[in-house]
mmCIF file of C-alpha atoms in Angstrom:
data_model
loop_
_atom_site.group_PDB
_atom_site.id
_atom_site.type_symbol
_atom_site.label_atom_id
_atom_site.label_comp_id
_atom_site.label_asym_id
_atom_site.label_seq_id
_atom_site.Cartn_x
_atom_site.Cartn_y
_atom_site.Cartn_z
ATOM 1 C CA UNK A 1 95.018 116.957 78.519
ATOM 2 C CA UNK A 2 93.665 113.444 78.245
ATOM 3 C CA UNK A 3 94.748 111.081 81.022
ATOM 4 C CA UNK A 4 94.016 107.459 80.195
ATOM 5 C CA UNK A 5 93.260 104.994 82.940
ATOM 6 C CA UNK A 6 94.698 101.505 82.542
ATOM 7 C CA UNK A 7 93.269 99.055 85.088
ATOM 8 C CA UNK A 8 95.847 96.700 86.589
ATOM 9 C CA UNK A 9 93.500 95.040 89.086
ATOM 10 C CA UNK A 10 89.776 94.799 88.986
ATOM 11 C CA UNK A 11 88.198 92.615 91.551
ATOM 12 C CA UNK A 12 84.434 92.749 92.322
ATOM 13 C CA UNK A 13 81.847 91.053 94.493
ATOM 14 C CA UNK A 14 78.388 90.646 92.908
ATOM 15 C CA UNK A 15 75.124 91.274 94.627
ATOM 16 C CA UNK A 16 71.676 90.149 93.476
ATOM 17 C CA UNK A 17 68.222 90.549 94.950
ATOM 18 C CA UNK A 18 66.227 87.394 94.338
ATOM 19 C CA UNK A 19 62.664 88.602 94.207
ATOM 20 C CA UNK A 20 60.826 85.417 93.390
ATOM 21 C CA UNK A 21 61.778 83.431 96.489
ATOM 22 C CA UNK A 22 59.281 83.035 99.333
ATOM 23 C CA UNK A 23 61.774 83.424 102.164
ATOM 24 C CA UNK A 24 59.259 82.855 104.935
ATOM 25 C CA UNK A 25 58.403 79.471 103.407
ATOM 26 C CA UNK A 26 62.082 78.837 102.759
ATOM 27 C CA UNK A 27 63.074 79.380 106.362
ATOM 28 C CA UNK A 28 60.249 77.027 107.584
ATOM 29 C CA UNK A 29 61.555 74.440 105.115
ATOM 30 C CA UNK A 30 65.125 74.853 106.244
ATOM 31 C CA UNK A 31 64.205 74.486 109.909
ATOM 32 C CA UNK A 32 62.223 71.336 109.280
ATOM 33 C CA UNK A 33 65.070 69.685 107.399
ATOM 34 C CA UNK A 34 67.987 70.734 109.626
ATOM 35 C CA UNK A 35 70.686 68.075 109.593
ATOM 36 C CA UNK A 36 74.111 68.616 111.023
ATOM 37 C CA UNK A 37 76.873 67.701 108.512
ATOM 38 C CA UNK A 38 79.147 66.347 111.236
ATOM 39 C CA UNK A 39 77.649 66.509 114.676
ATOM 40 C CA UNK A 40 80.708 65.000 116.315
ATOM 41 C CA UNK A 41 82.967 67.781 115.104
ATOM 42 C CA UNK A 42 80.854 70.484 116.548
ATOM 43 C CA UNK A 43 80.634 72.162 113.163
ATOM 44 C CA UNK A 44 77.812 74.647 112.755
ATOM 45 C CA UNK A 45 77.353 73.811 109.119
ATOM 46 C CA UNK A 46 74.160 72.040 108.091
ATOM 47 C CA UNK A 47 73.038 70.098 105.095
ATOM 48 C CA UNK A 48 70.906 71.979 102.579
ATOM 49 C CA UNK A 49 67.493 70.428 101.868
ATOM 50 C CA UNK A 50 67.782 70.339 98.092
ATOM 51 C CA UNK A 51 64.547 68.414 97.617
ATOM 52 C CA UNK A 52 62.377 71.004 99.299
ATOM 53 C CA UNK A 53 60.069 73.109 97.110
ATOM 54 C CA UNK A 54 61.511 76.508 98.030
ATOM 55 C CA UNK A 55 65.032 75.142 98.379
ATOM 56 C CA UNK A 56 64.870 73.722 94.915
ATOM 57 C CA UNK A 57 63.562 77.013 93.526
ATOM 58 C CA UNK A 58 66.344 78.866 95.322
ATOM 59 C CA UNK A 59 68.990 76.592 93.875
ATOM 60 C CA UNK A 60 67.730 77.206 90.353
ATOM 61 C CA UNK A 61 67.803 80.992 90.940
ATOM 62 C CA UNK A 62 71.331 80.809 92.343
ATOM 63 C CA UNK A 63 72.426 78.684 89.368
ATOM 64 C CA UNK A 64 71.124 81.368 87.028
ATOM 65 C CA UNK A 65 72.922 84.150 88.881
ATOM 66 C CA UNK A 66 76.269 82.340 88.953
ATOM 67 C CA UNK A 67 75.972 81.507 85.225
ATOM 68 C CA UNK A 68 75.342 85.192 84.551
ATOM 69 C CA UNK A 69 78.347 86.390 86.628
ATOM 70 C CA UNK A 70 80.682 83.671 85.308
ATOM 71 C CA UNK A 71 79.517 84.104 81.741
ATOM 72 C CA UNK A 72 79.600 80.335 81.264
ATOM 73 C CA UNK A 73 77.693 77.260 82.416
ATOM 74 C CA UNK A 74 78.493 76.497 86.042
ATOM 75 C CA UNK A 75 77.616 73.563 88.285
ATOM 76 C CA UNK A 76 77.120 73.503 91.995
ATOM 77 C CA UNK A 77 79.510 71.157 93.813
ATOM 78 C CA UNK A 78 78.774 71.896 97.419
ATOM 79 C CA UNK A 79 75.711 73.335 99.098
ATOM 80 C CA UNK A 80 75.291 73.882 102.777
ATOM 81 C CA UNK A 81 73.931 76.360 105.346
ATOM 82 C CA UNK A 82 74.677 77.598 108.830
ATOM 83 C CA UNK A 83 73.155 79.872 111.425
ATOM 84 C CA UNK A 84 74.815 82.378 113.654
ATOM 85 C CA UNK A 85 73.299 82.837 117.114
ATOM 86 C CA UNK A 86 73.930 85.710 119.555
ATOM 87 C CA UNK A 87 77.627 86.527 119.656
ATOM 88 C CA UNK A 88 78.541 84.093 116.879
ATOM 89 C CA UNK A 89 80.924 84.940 114.042
ATOM 90 C CA UNK A 90 82.591 83.209 111.133
ATOM 91 C CA UNK A 91 86.401 83.354 111.100
ATOM 92 C CA UNK A 92 88.458 84.518 108.120
ATOM 93 C CA UNK A 93 88.499 81.844 105.420
ATOM 94 C CA UNK A 94 88.139 81.289 101.669
ATOM 95 C CA UNK A 95 86.814 78.507 99.472
ATOM 96 C CA UNK A 96 89.811 78.077 97.282
ATOM 97 C CA UNK A 97 91.416 74.645 96.709
ATOM 98 C CA UNK A 98 94.521 73.547 94.911
ATOM 99 C CA UNK A 99 92.388 71.839 92.268
ATOM 100 C CA UNK A 100 91.279 75.213 90.846
ATOM 101 C CA UNK A 101 93.719 75.616 87.950
ATOM 102 C CA UNK A 102 92.143 78.842 86.757
ATOM 103 C CA UNK A 103 90.927 80.304 90.092
ATOM 104 C CA UNK A 104 89.117 83.168 88.466
ATOM 105 C CA UNK A 105 86.414 80.882 87.084
ATOM 106 C CA UNK A 106 85.415 79.343 90.420
ATOM 107 C CA UNK A 107 82.696 81.057 92.437
ATOM 108 C CA UNK A 108 81.060 80.808 95.850
ATOM 109 C CA UNK A 109 77.807 82.318 97.065
ATOM 110 C CA UNK A 110 76.072 83.440 100.231
ATOM 111 C CA UNK A 111 72.292 83.785 100.327
ATOM 112 C CA UNK A 112 70.406 85.294 103.198
ATOM 113 C CA UNK A 113 66.772 84.163 103.570
ATOM 114 C CA UNK A 114 66.122 86.231 106.734
ATOM 115 C CA UNK A 115 68.222 88.965 108.346
ATOM 116 C CA UNK A 116 67.265 90.171 111.808
ATOM 117 C CA UNK A 117 68.201 93.614 113.040
ATOM 118 C CA UNK A 118 71.798 93.505 114.421
ATOM 119 C CA UNK A 119 72.826 90.594 112.248
ATOM 120 C CA UNK A 120 76.532 90.084 111.504
ATOM 121 C CA UNK A 121 77.933 91.792 108.425
ATOM 122 C CA UNK A 122 80.181 90.043 105.933
ATOM 123 C CA UNK A 123 83.610 91.504 105.215
ATOM 124 C CA UNK A 124 85.754 90.682 102.160
ATOM 125 C CA UNK A 125 89.462 91.245 102.619
ATOM 126 C CA UNK A 126 91.874 91.641 99.727
ATOM 127 C CA UNK A 127 95.548 92.240 99.984
ATOM 128 C CA UNK A 128 97.493 93.497 96.998
ATOM 129 C CA UNK A 129 101.037 94.624 96.029
ATOM 130 C CA UNK A 130 102.425 92.669 99.036
ATOM 131 C CA UNK A 131 101.432 95.393 101.433
ATOM 132 C CA UNK A 132 98.111 97.070 100.749
ATOM 133 C CA UNK A 133 94.863 95.839 102.241
ATOM 134 C CA UNK A 134 91.283 96.670 101.380
ATOM 135 C CA UNK A 135 88.178 95.545 103.232
ATOM 136 C CA UNK A 136 84.724 95.660 101.650
ATOM 137 C CA UNK A 137 81.856 95.405 104.129
ATOM 138 C CA UNK A 138 78.449 94.229 103.021
ATOM 139 C CA UNK A 139 75.389 94.491 105.216
ATOM 140 C CA UNK A 140 73.187 91.560 104.295
ATOM 141 C CA UNK A 141 69.475 91.884 103.744
ATOM 142 C CA UNK A 142 66.731 89.334 103.331
ATOM 143 C CA UNK A 143 66.783 87.929 99.775
ATOM 144 C CA UNK A 144 70.362 89.093 99.064
ATOM 145 C CA UNK A 145 72.573 86.756 97.104
ATOM 146 C CA UNK A 146 76.312 87.495 97.054
ATOM 147 C CA UNK A 147 78.485 85.891 94.391
ATOM 148 C CA UNK A 148 82.266 86.081 94.674
ATOM 149 C CA UNK A 149 85.442 84.386 93.489
ATOM 150 C CA UNK A 150 86.103 81.404 95.749
ATOM 151 C CA UNK A 151 89.599 82.637 96.475
ATOM 152 C CA UNK A 152 88.521 85.813 98.221
ATOM 153 C CA UNK A 153 89.059 85.852 101.977
ATOM 154 C CA UNK A 154 85.983 86.769 103.988
ATOM 155 C CA UNK A 155 84.680 86.669 107.517
ATOM 156 C CA UNK A 156 81.815 88.070 109.572
ATOM 157 C CA UNK A 157 81.721 90.200 112.611
ATOM 158 C CA UNK A 158 79.680 89.173 115.640
ATOM 159 C CA UNK A 159 75.960 88.524 115.355
ATOM 160 C CA UNK A 160 74.469 90.983 117.846
ATOM 161 C CA UNK A 161 70.980 89.551 118.013
ATOM 162 C CA UNK A 162 69.321 86.668 119.730
ATOM 163 C CA UNK A 163 67.590 85.856 116.522
ATOM 164 C CA UNK A 164 69.324 83.402 114.164
ATOM 165 C CA UNK A 165 71.152 84.724 111.127
ATOM 166 C CA UNK A 166 70.924 81.954 108.551
ATOM 167 C CA UNK A 167 73.196 81.861 105.511
ATOM 168 C CA UNK A 168 73.072 79.439 102.623
ATOM 169 C CA UNK A 169 76.465 78.833 100.987
ATOM 170 C CA UNK A 170 77.554 77.033 97.863
ATOM 171 C CA UNK A 171 80.584 76.455 95.700
ATOM 172 C CA UNK A 172 80.398 76.443 91.929
ATOM 173 C CA UNK A 173 82.783 75.283 89.234
ATOM 174 C CA UNK A 174 82.619 75.445 85.455
ATOM 175 C CA UNK A 175 80.967 72.580 83.702
ATOM 176 C CA UNK A 176 83.853 72.692 81.250
ATOM 177 C CA UNK A 177 86.807 74.004 83.251
ATOM 178 C CA UNK A 178 89.599 75.749 81.415
ATOM 179 C CA UNK A 179 92.416 73.211 81.414
ATOM 180 C CA UNK A 180 94.763 75.080 79.186
ATOM 181 C CA UNK A 181 98.085 76.447 80.380
ATOM 182 C CA UNK A 182 97.920 80.229 80.412
ATOM 183 C CA UNK A 183 101.352 80.906 79.005
ATOM 184 C CA UNK A 184 102.667 79.429 75.817
ATOM 185 C CA UNK A 185 105.858 77.728 76.926
ATOM 186 C CA UNK A 186 106.035 75.332 74.046
ATOM 187 C CA UNK A 187 109.276 76.777 72.718
ATOM 188 C CA UNK A 188 110.873 75.882 76.100
ATOM 189 C CA UNK A 189 109.509 72.376 76.182
ATOM 190 C CA UNK A 190 111.822 69.402 76.720
ATOM 191 C CA UNK A 191 113.246 68.192 73.437
ATOM 192 C CA UNK A 192 111.901 65.030 71.869
ATOM 193 C CA UNK A 193 114.862 63.983 69.772
ATOM 194 C CA UNK A 194 112.907 61.634 67.582
ATOM 195 C CA UNK A 195 110.482 64.379 66.492
ATOM 196 C CA UNK A 196 112.836 67.387 66.389
ATOM 197 C CA UNK A 197 115.871 67.667 64.183
ATOM 198 C CA UNK A 198 117.268 70.454 66.320
ATOM 199 C CA UNK A 199 118.220 67.942 68.967
ATOM 200 C CA UNK A 200 119.542 65.153 66.793
ATOM 201 C CA UNK A 201 123.101 66.089 67.596
ATOM 202 C CA UNK A 202 122.496 65.041 71.259
ATOM 203 C CA UNK A 203 121.286 61.539 70.333
ATOM 204 C CA UNK B 1 90.107 102.229 93.918
ATOM 205 C CA UNK B 2 86.595 102.570 95.178
ATOM 206 C CA UNK B 3 83.466 100.727 96.125
ATOM 207 C CA UNK B 4 80.899 101.997 93.705
ATOM 208 C CA UNK B 5 78.105 99.969 92.146
ATOM 209 C CA UNK B 6 77.773 98.952 88.527
ATOM 210 C CA UNK B 7 74.539 97.559 87.158
ATOM 211 C CA UNK B 8 74.410 94.973 84.421
ATOM 212 C CA UNK B 9 71.825 94.400 81.784
ATOM 213 C CA UNK B 10 70.583 91.047 82.907
ATOM 214 C CA UNK B 11 69.412 88.221 80.693
ATOM 215 C CA UNK B 12 67.477 86.918 83.653
ATOM 216 C CA UNK B 13 64.443 89.158 84.163
ATOM 217 C CA UNK B 14 64.040 88.197 87.799
ATOM 218 C CA UNK B 15 67.648 88.939 88.678
ATOM 219 C CA UNK B 16 69.004 92.466 89.362
ATOM 220 C CA UNK B 17 72.783 92.164 89.369
ATOM 221 C CA UNK B 18 75.108 94.742 90.969
ATOM 222 C CA UNK B 19 78.854 94.714 90.909
ATOM 223 C CA UNK B 20 80.675 96.127 93.953
ATOM 224 C CA UNK B 21 84.311 96.961 93.553
ATOM 225 C CA UNK B 22 86.489 95.222 96.069
ATOM 226 C CA UNK B 23 89.820 96.160 94.452
ATOM 227 C CA UNK B 24 90.368 98.638 91.698
ATOM 228 C CA UNK B 25 93.966 99.651 91.034
ATOM 229 C CA UNK B 26 95.037 101.456 87.896
ATOM 230 C CA UNK B 27 97.978 103.230 86.340
ATOM 231 C CA UNK B 28 97.472 106.381 84.287
ATOM 232 C CA UNK B 29 98.906 107.438 80.947
ATOM 233 C CA UNK B 30 99.097 110.893 79.400
ATOM 234 C CA UNK B 31 100.910 112.441 76.499
ATOM 235 C CA UNK B 32 103.019 115.522 77.193
ATOM 236 C CA UNK B 33 103.025 117.006 73.705
ATOM 237 C CA UNK B 34 104.396 120.441 74.834
ATOM 238 C CA UNK B 35 107.745 119.094 75.987
ATOM 239 C CA UNK B 36 110.684 119.599 73.599
ATOM 240 C CA UNK B 37 112.276 116.137 73.887
ATOM 241 C CA UNK B 38 115.160 116.980 71.620
ATOM 242 C CA UNK B 39 116.193 119.784 73.983
ATOM 243 C CA UNK B 40 115.560 117.602 77.028
ATOM 244 C CA UNK B 41 117.877 114.857 75.605
ATOM 245 C CA UNK B 42 120.563 117.431 75.017
ATOM 246 C CA UNK B 43 120.265 118.586 78.636
ATOM 247 C CA UNK B 44 120.396 114.987 79.806
ATOM 248 C CA UNK B 45 123.432 114.131 77.632
ATOM 249 C CA UNK B 46 125.385 117.230 78.577
ATOM 250 C CA UNK B 47 124.810 117.091 82.395
ATOM 251 C CA UNK B 48 123.836 113.586 83.483
ATOM 252 C CA UNK B 49 126.460 111.529 85.323
ATOM 253 C CA UNK B 50 126.462 108.277 87.183
ATOM 254 C CA UNK B 51 125.087 108.541 90.704
ATOM 255 C CA UNK B 52 128.143 109.523 92.847
ATOM 256 C CA UNK B 53 129.671 106.670 94.853
ATOM 257 C CA UNK B 54 129.133 108.539 98.145
ATOM 258 C CA UNK B 55 125.408 108.741 97.431
ATOM 259 C CA UNK B 56 125.240 105.086 96.388
ATOM 260 C CA UNK B 57 126.904 104.170 99.683
ATOM 261 C CA UNK B 58 124.242 106.184 101.441
ATOM 262 C CA UNK B 59 121.609 103.777 100.158
ATOM 263 C CA UNK B 60 123.186 101.151 102.405
ATOM 264 C CA UNK B 61 121.506 97.800 102.122
ATOM 265 C CA UNK B 62 118.549 99.107 100.183
ATOM 266 C CA UNK B 63 118.565 96.278 97.686
ATOM 267 C CA UNK B 64 115.239 97.397 96.246
ATOM 268 C CA UNK B 65 117.051 100.357 94.632
ATOM 269 C CA UNK B 66 118.283 100.199 91.039
ATOM 270 C CA UNK B 67 120.631 103.156 91.493
ATOM 271 C CA UNK B 68 123.535 101.398 89.809
ATOM 272 C CA UNK B 69 121.932 101.812 86.408
ATOM 273 C CA UNK B 70 120.658 105.365 86.971
ATOM 274 C CA UNK B 71 122.155 108.739 86.127
ATOM 275 C CA UNK B 72 121.600 112.137 87.637
ATOM 276 C CA UNK B 73 118.738 114.363 86.568
ATOM 277 C CA UNK B 74 119.750 117.616 84.786
ATOM 278 C CA UNK B 75 118.515 119.812 87.613
ATOM 279 C CA UNK B 76 118.105 123.525 86.804
ATOM 280 C CA UNK B 77 118.141 123.087 83.019
ATOM 281 C CA UNK B 78 115.170 124.838 81.332
ATOM 282 C CA UNK B 79 113.370 121.933 79.616
ATOM 283 C CA UNK B 80 114.034 119.594 82.503
ATOM 284 C CA UNK B 81 112.590 122.179 84.929
ATOM 285 C CA UNK B 82 109.549 122.669 82.662
ATOM 286 C CA UNK B 83 109.036 118.892 82.547
ATOM 287 C CA UNK B 84 109.043 118.463 86.353
ATOM 288 C CA UNK B 85 106.738 121.422 86.805
ATOM 289 C CA UNK B 86 104.310 119.909 84.250
ATOM 290 C CA UNK B 87 104.514 116.523 85.931
ATOM 291 C CA UNK B 88 103.768 118.054 89.309
ATOM 292 C CA UNK B 89 100.689 119.713 87.798
ATOM 293 C CA UNK B 90 99.411 116.530 86.145
ATOM 294 C CA UNK B 91 99.882 114.330 89.247
ATOM 295 C CA UNK B 92 98.282 117.056 91.482
ATOM 296 C CA UNK B 93 95.259 117.158 89.128
ATOM 297 C CA UNK B 94 95.004 113.397 89.018
ATOM 298 C CA UNK B 95 95.372 112.743 92.729
ATOM 299 C CA UNK B 96 93.561 115.812 94.020
ATOM 300 C CA UNK B 97 96.489 116.366 96.382
ATOM 301 C CA UNK B 98 99.081 119.130 96.136
ATOM 302 C CA UNK B 99 102.088 117.049 95.046
ATOM 303 C CA UNK B 100 105.822 117.795 94.802
ATOM 304 C CA UNK B 101 108.689 115.971 93.126
ATOM 305 C CA UNK B 102 110.991 114.624 95.799
ATOM 306 C CA UNK B 103 113.435 112.749 93.618
ATOM 307 C CA UNK B 104 114.150 112.547 89.908
ATOM 308 C CA UNK B 105 116.710 110.610 87.873
ATOM 309 C CA UNK B 106 117.440 109.278 84.439
ATOM 310 C CA UNK B 107 117.452 105.652 83.270
ATOM 311 C CA UNK B 108 119.214 104.994 79.969
ATOM 312 C CA UNK B 109 118.823 101.537 78.415
ATOM 313 C CA UNK B 110 121.015 100.255 75.640
ATOM 314 C CA UNK B 111 120.333 97.254 73.444
ATOM 315 C CA UNK B 112 119.939 94.087 75.488
ATOM 316 C CA UNK B 113 119.526 95.939 78.842
ATOM 317 C CA UNK B 114 116.539 95.847 81.100
ATOM 318 C CA UNK B 115 115.455 97.117 84.548
ATOM 319 C CA UNK B 116 114.850 94.523 87.271
ATOM 320 C CA UNK B 117 111.645 94.301 89.256
ATOM 321 C CA UNK B 118 111.428 96.953 91.954
ATOM 322 C CA UNK B 119 109.081 99.480 93.561
ATOM 323 C CA UNK B 120 109.632 102.971 94.888
ATOM 324 C CA UNK B 121 107.933 102.454 98.257
ATOM 325 C CA UNK B 122 109.693 103.358 101.404
ATOM 326 C CA UNK B 123 108.656 102.609 104.946
ATOM 327 C CA UNK B 124 107.905 106.224 105.822
ATOM 328 C CA UNK B 125 104.985 106.380 103.381
ATOM 329 C CA UNK B 126 102.324 106.438 106.060
ATOM 330 C CA UNK B 127 99.539 106.610 103.481
ATOM 331 C CA UNK B 128 101.017 104.700 100.566
ATOM 332 C CA UNK B 129 98.098 105.593 98.322
ATOM 333 C CA UNK B 130 99.148 109.284 98.467
ATOM 334 C CA UNK B 131 102.635 108.642 96.983
ATOM 335 C CA UNK B 132 103.168 108.436 93.262
ATOM 336 C CA UNK B 133 105.986 107.724 90.849
ATOM 337 C CA UNK B 134 106.216 108.462 87.125
ATOM 338 C CA UNK B 135 108.052 107.369 84.045
ATOM 339 C CA UNK B 136 108.444 109.916 81.290
ATOM 340 C CA UNK B 137 109.862 108.686 78.004
ATOM 341 C CA UNK B 138 112.164 111.319 76.530
ATOM 342 C CA UNK B 139 113.134 108.823 73.833
ATOM 343 C CA UNK B 140 111.446 105.492 73.130
ATOM 344 C CA UNK B 141 112.437 104.208 69.714
ATOM 345 C CA UNK B 142 110.628 101.308 68.037
ATOM 346 C CA UNK B 143 111.532 97.970 69.764
ATOM 347 C CA UNK B 144 112.042 99.763 73.045
ATOM 348 C CA UNK B 145 111.764 97.787 76.262
ATOM 349 C CA UNK B 146 108.171 97.536 77.588
ATOM 350 C CA UNK B 147 107.299 98.695 80.989
ATOM 351 C CA UNK B 148 105.750 95.793 82.955
ATOM 352 C CA UNK B 149 103.641 96.150 86.088
ATOM 353 C CA UNK B 150 103.494 92.996 88.151
ATOM 354 C CA UNK B 151 100.805 92.844 90.797
ATOM 355 C CA UNK B 152 99.676 90.075 93.076
ATOM 356 C CA UNK B 153 96.447 90.145 95.013
ATOM 357 C CA UNK B 154 94.319 87.929 97.279
ATOM 358 C CA UNK B 155 97.420 85.874 98.096
ATOM 359 C CA UNK B 156 96.897 84.028 94.827
ATOM 360 C CA UNK B 157 96.303 86.008 91.685
ATOM 361 C CA UNK B 158 99.204 87.389 89.645
ATOM 362 C CA UNK B 159 98.417 90.118 87.161
ATOM 363 C CA UNK B 160 100.890 91.375 84.538
ATOM 364 C CA UNK B 161 100.200 94.591 82.621
ATOM 365 C CA UNK B 162 102.542 95.625 79.828
ATOM 366 C CA UNK B 163 102.892 99.099 78.361
ATOM 367 C CA UNK B 164 104.689 99.845 75.123
ATOM 368 C CA UNK B 165 106.307 103.249 75.646
ATOM 369 C CA UNK B 166 106.243 106.100 73.144
ATOM 370 C CA UNK B 167 108.293 109.251 73.091
ATOM 371 C CA UNK B 168 106.421 111.919 75.093
ATOM 372 C CA UNK B 169 104.408 109.356 77.114
ATOM 373 C CA UNK B 170 103.989 109.957 80.866
ATOM 374 C CA UNK B 171 103.030 106.956 82.995
ATOM 375 C CA UNK B 172 101.797 107.675 86.523
ATOM 376 C CA UNK B 173 101.434 104.950 89.192
ATOM 377 C CA UNK B 174 101.405 104.516 92.917
ATOM 378 C CA UNK B 175 104.962 104.142 94.238
ATOM 379 C CA UNK B 176 104.211 100.793 95.851
ATOM 380 C CA UNK B 177 103.424 99.028 92.541
ATOM 381 C CA UNK B 178 106.196 96.719 91.481
ATOM 382 C CA UNK B 179 107.463 97.120 87.946
ATOM 383 C CA UNK B 180 110.244 96.216 85.596
ATOM 384 C CA UNK B 181 111.071 96.246 81.863
ATOM 385 C CA UNK B 182 111.595 93.711 79.210
ATOM 386 C CA UNK B 183 114.881 93.876 77.253
ATOM 387 C CA UNK B 184 115.584 96.864 75.084
ATOM 388 C CA UNK B 185 115.866 95.652 71.509
ATOM 389 C CA UNK B 186 116.731 98.888 69.625
ATOM 390 C CA UNK B 187 120.117 100.296 68.636
ATOM 391 C CA UNK B 188 119.034 103.734 69.723
ATOM 392 C CA UNK B 189 119.055 104.220 73.501
ATOM 393 C CA UNK B 190 115.804 104.450 75.518
ATOM 394 C CA UNK B 191 115.782 107.474 77.814
ATOM 395 C CA UNK B 192 113.389 107.594 80.773
ATOM 396 C CA UNK B 193 112.929 110.329 83.332
ATOM 397 C CA UNK B 194 111.840 108.712 86.596
ATOM 398 C CA UNK B 195 110.581 110.638 89.572
ATOM 399 C CA UNK B 196 108.830 110.228 92.877
ATOM 400 C CA UNK B 197 106.167 112.602 94.059
ATOM 401 C CA UNK B 198 104.816 113.041 97.571
ATOM 402 C CA UNK B 199 102.139 115.270 99.035
ATOM 403 C CA UNK B 200 103.453 118.769 99.955
ATOM 404 C CA UNK B 201 101.460 118.351 103.200
ATOM 405 C CA UNK B 202 101.424 114.639 103.930
ATOM 406 C CA UNK B 203 98.647 113.199 106.037
ATOM 407 C CA UNK B 204 99.813 112.101 109.470
ATOM 408 C CA UNK B 205 96.520 111.111 111.171
ATOM 409 C CA UNK B 206 95.999 107.527 112.192
ATOM 410 C CA UNK B 207 92.941 106.437 110.276
ATOM 411 C CA UNK B 208 90.959 104.172 112.650
ATOM 412 C CA UNK B 209 89.616 105.735 115.832
ATOM 413 C CA UNK B 210 90.891 103.319 118.462
ATOM 414 C CA UNK B 211 90.514 105.808 121.307
ATOM 415 C CA UNK B 212 88.124 103.542 123.177
ATOM 416 C CA UNK B 213 90.946 101.007 123.627
ATOM 417 C CA UNK B 214 93.498 103.473 124.944
ATOM 418 C CA UNK B 215 95.331 102.854 128.211
ATOM 419 C CA UNK B 216 93.165 103.678 131.235
ATOM 420 C CA UNK B 217 95.985 105.913 132.566
ATOM 421 C CA UNK B 218 95.455 108.293 129.599
ATOM 422 C CA UNK B 219 91.996 109.005 130.976
ATOM 423 C CA UNK B 220 93.338 109.785 134.443
ATOM 424 C CA UNK B 221 92.008 106.600 136.053
#
């Protein structure tokens, strides 16, 4: 007997290995450019040195990867980096905002230029059907780029090494975002008496 | 659902792209061509009754139930018995778990009727992924109500999947998946056999090993 499978949810995280990035040179570049985004807030996030040679090359490679996953031309809107030290972790969060009308076409990334032994893993958490939960754990490696929908919740466990675990993050949006309404509700639209004879009796 | 990898043919030669499944939920569809639906409908028509009031009362405040539009399953009748046996076999094969039908009933829709959104989950499903429900269409005329699965995930995304039923079609899905129907637009009634299946030997182990966090007293300290 043939049993057909009909997918009702398919949600993936994409992983790429960027081979053409000189990560040693990139890390040196990052360390020489470190600039805290908001020192007064105590935030661990740092500005990304977009002008640097390796940084610029990385950004081009990430752009290509995101375009490939999204299947359309994407643009980077935010770019930053942060380092976890011994015992540090990133709490559960996502990169979704209310401005994303079609959330499925917005992506975020995490790139790891150097991963020491014992570095924190990243966990993606998805709930579904109001009760089920699934966690996907990814062990980062040097040169790994993760691309995921911005709405996905994720966090890290603790960084169990004295060496820094640096992650470069970015948010992407479509160059031409889909602004259409998904459902066709035109038949339920408010009447415009002047243009529609059906409603003339109300005028 | 699983976490397997899937490689893409990349248009970027320096990029090797791998897809890792975070969520993969599906429903399954099979055709039971060996069931005599004509005989099954006769068995249903001759024996099915409304769910008795005392049983309805037994549901208490279970507002997730749609018992008021259901009728009893023709238990013990030959084709009905054959159907349930076949369904048990298919769901056992699909899930890899020895499954048994725990409940079965009939839903008859007349023109203009529909089934409201509901699921078949109950709180004593310790491993919800091991519990399945089915819809078998004993009669699904043209313009029958569609079966709609409505799934939300990641606290944001709503996914609707619609199935147009056919006579002889068996739909298998996890009991926790919410579903409903559109309105039935045919003069001929739409007859569905619904059933819940649970493992004959349900798992009872707690999955994570949290023994390191147990009370010190349990270790005799």
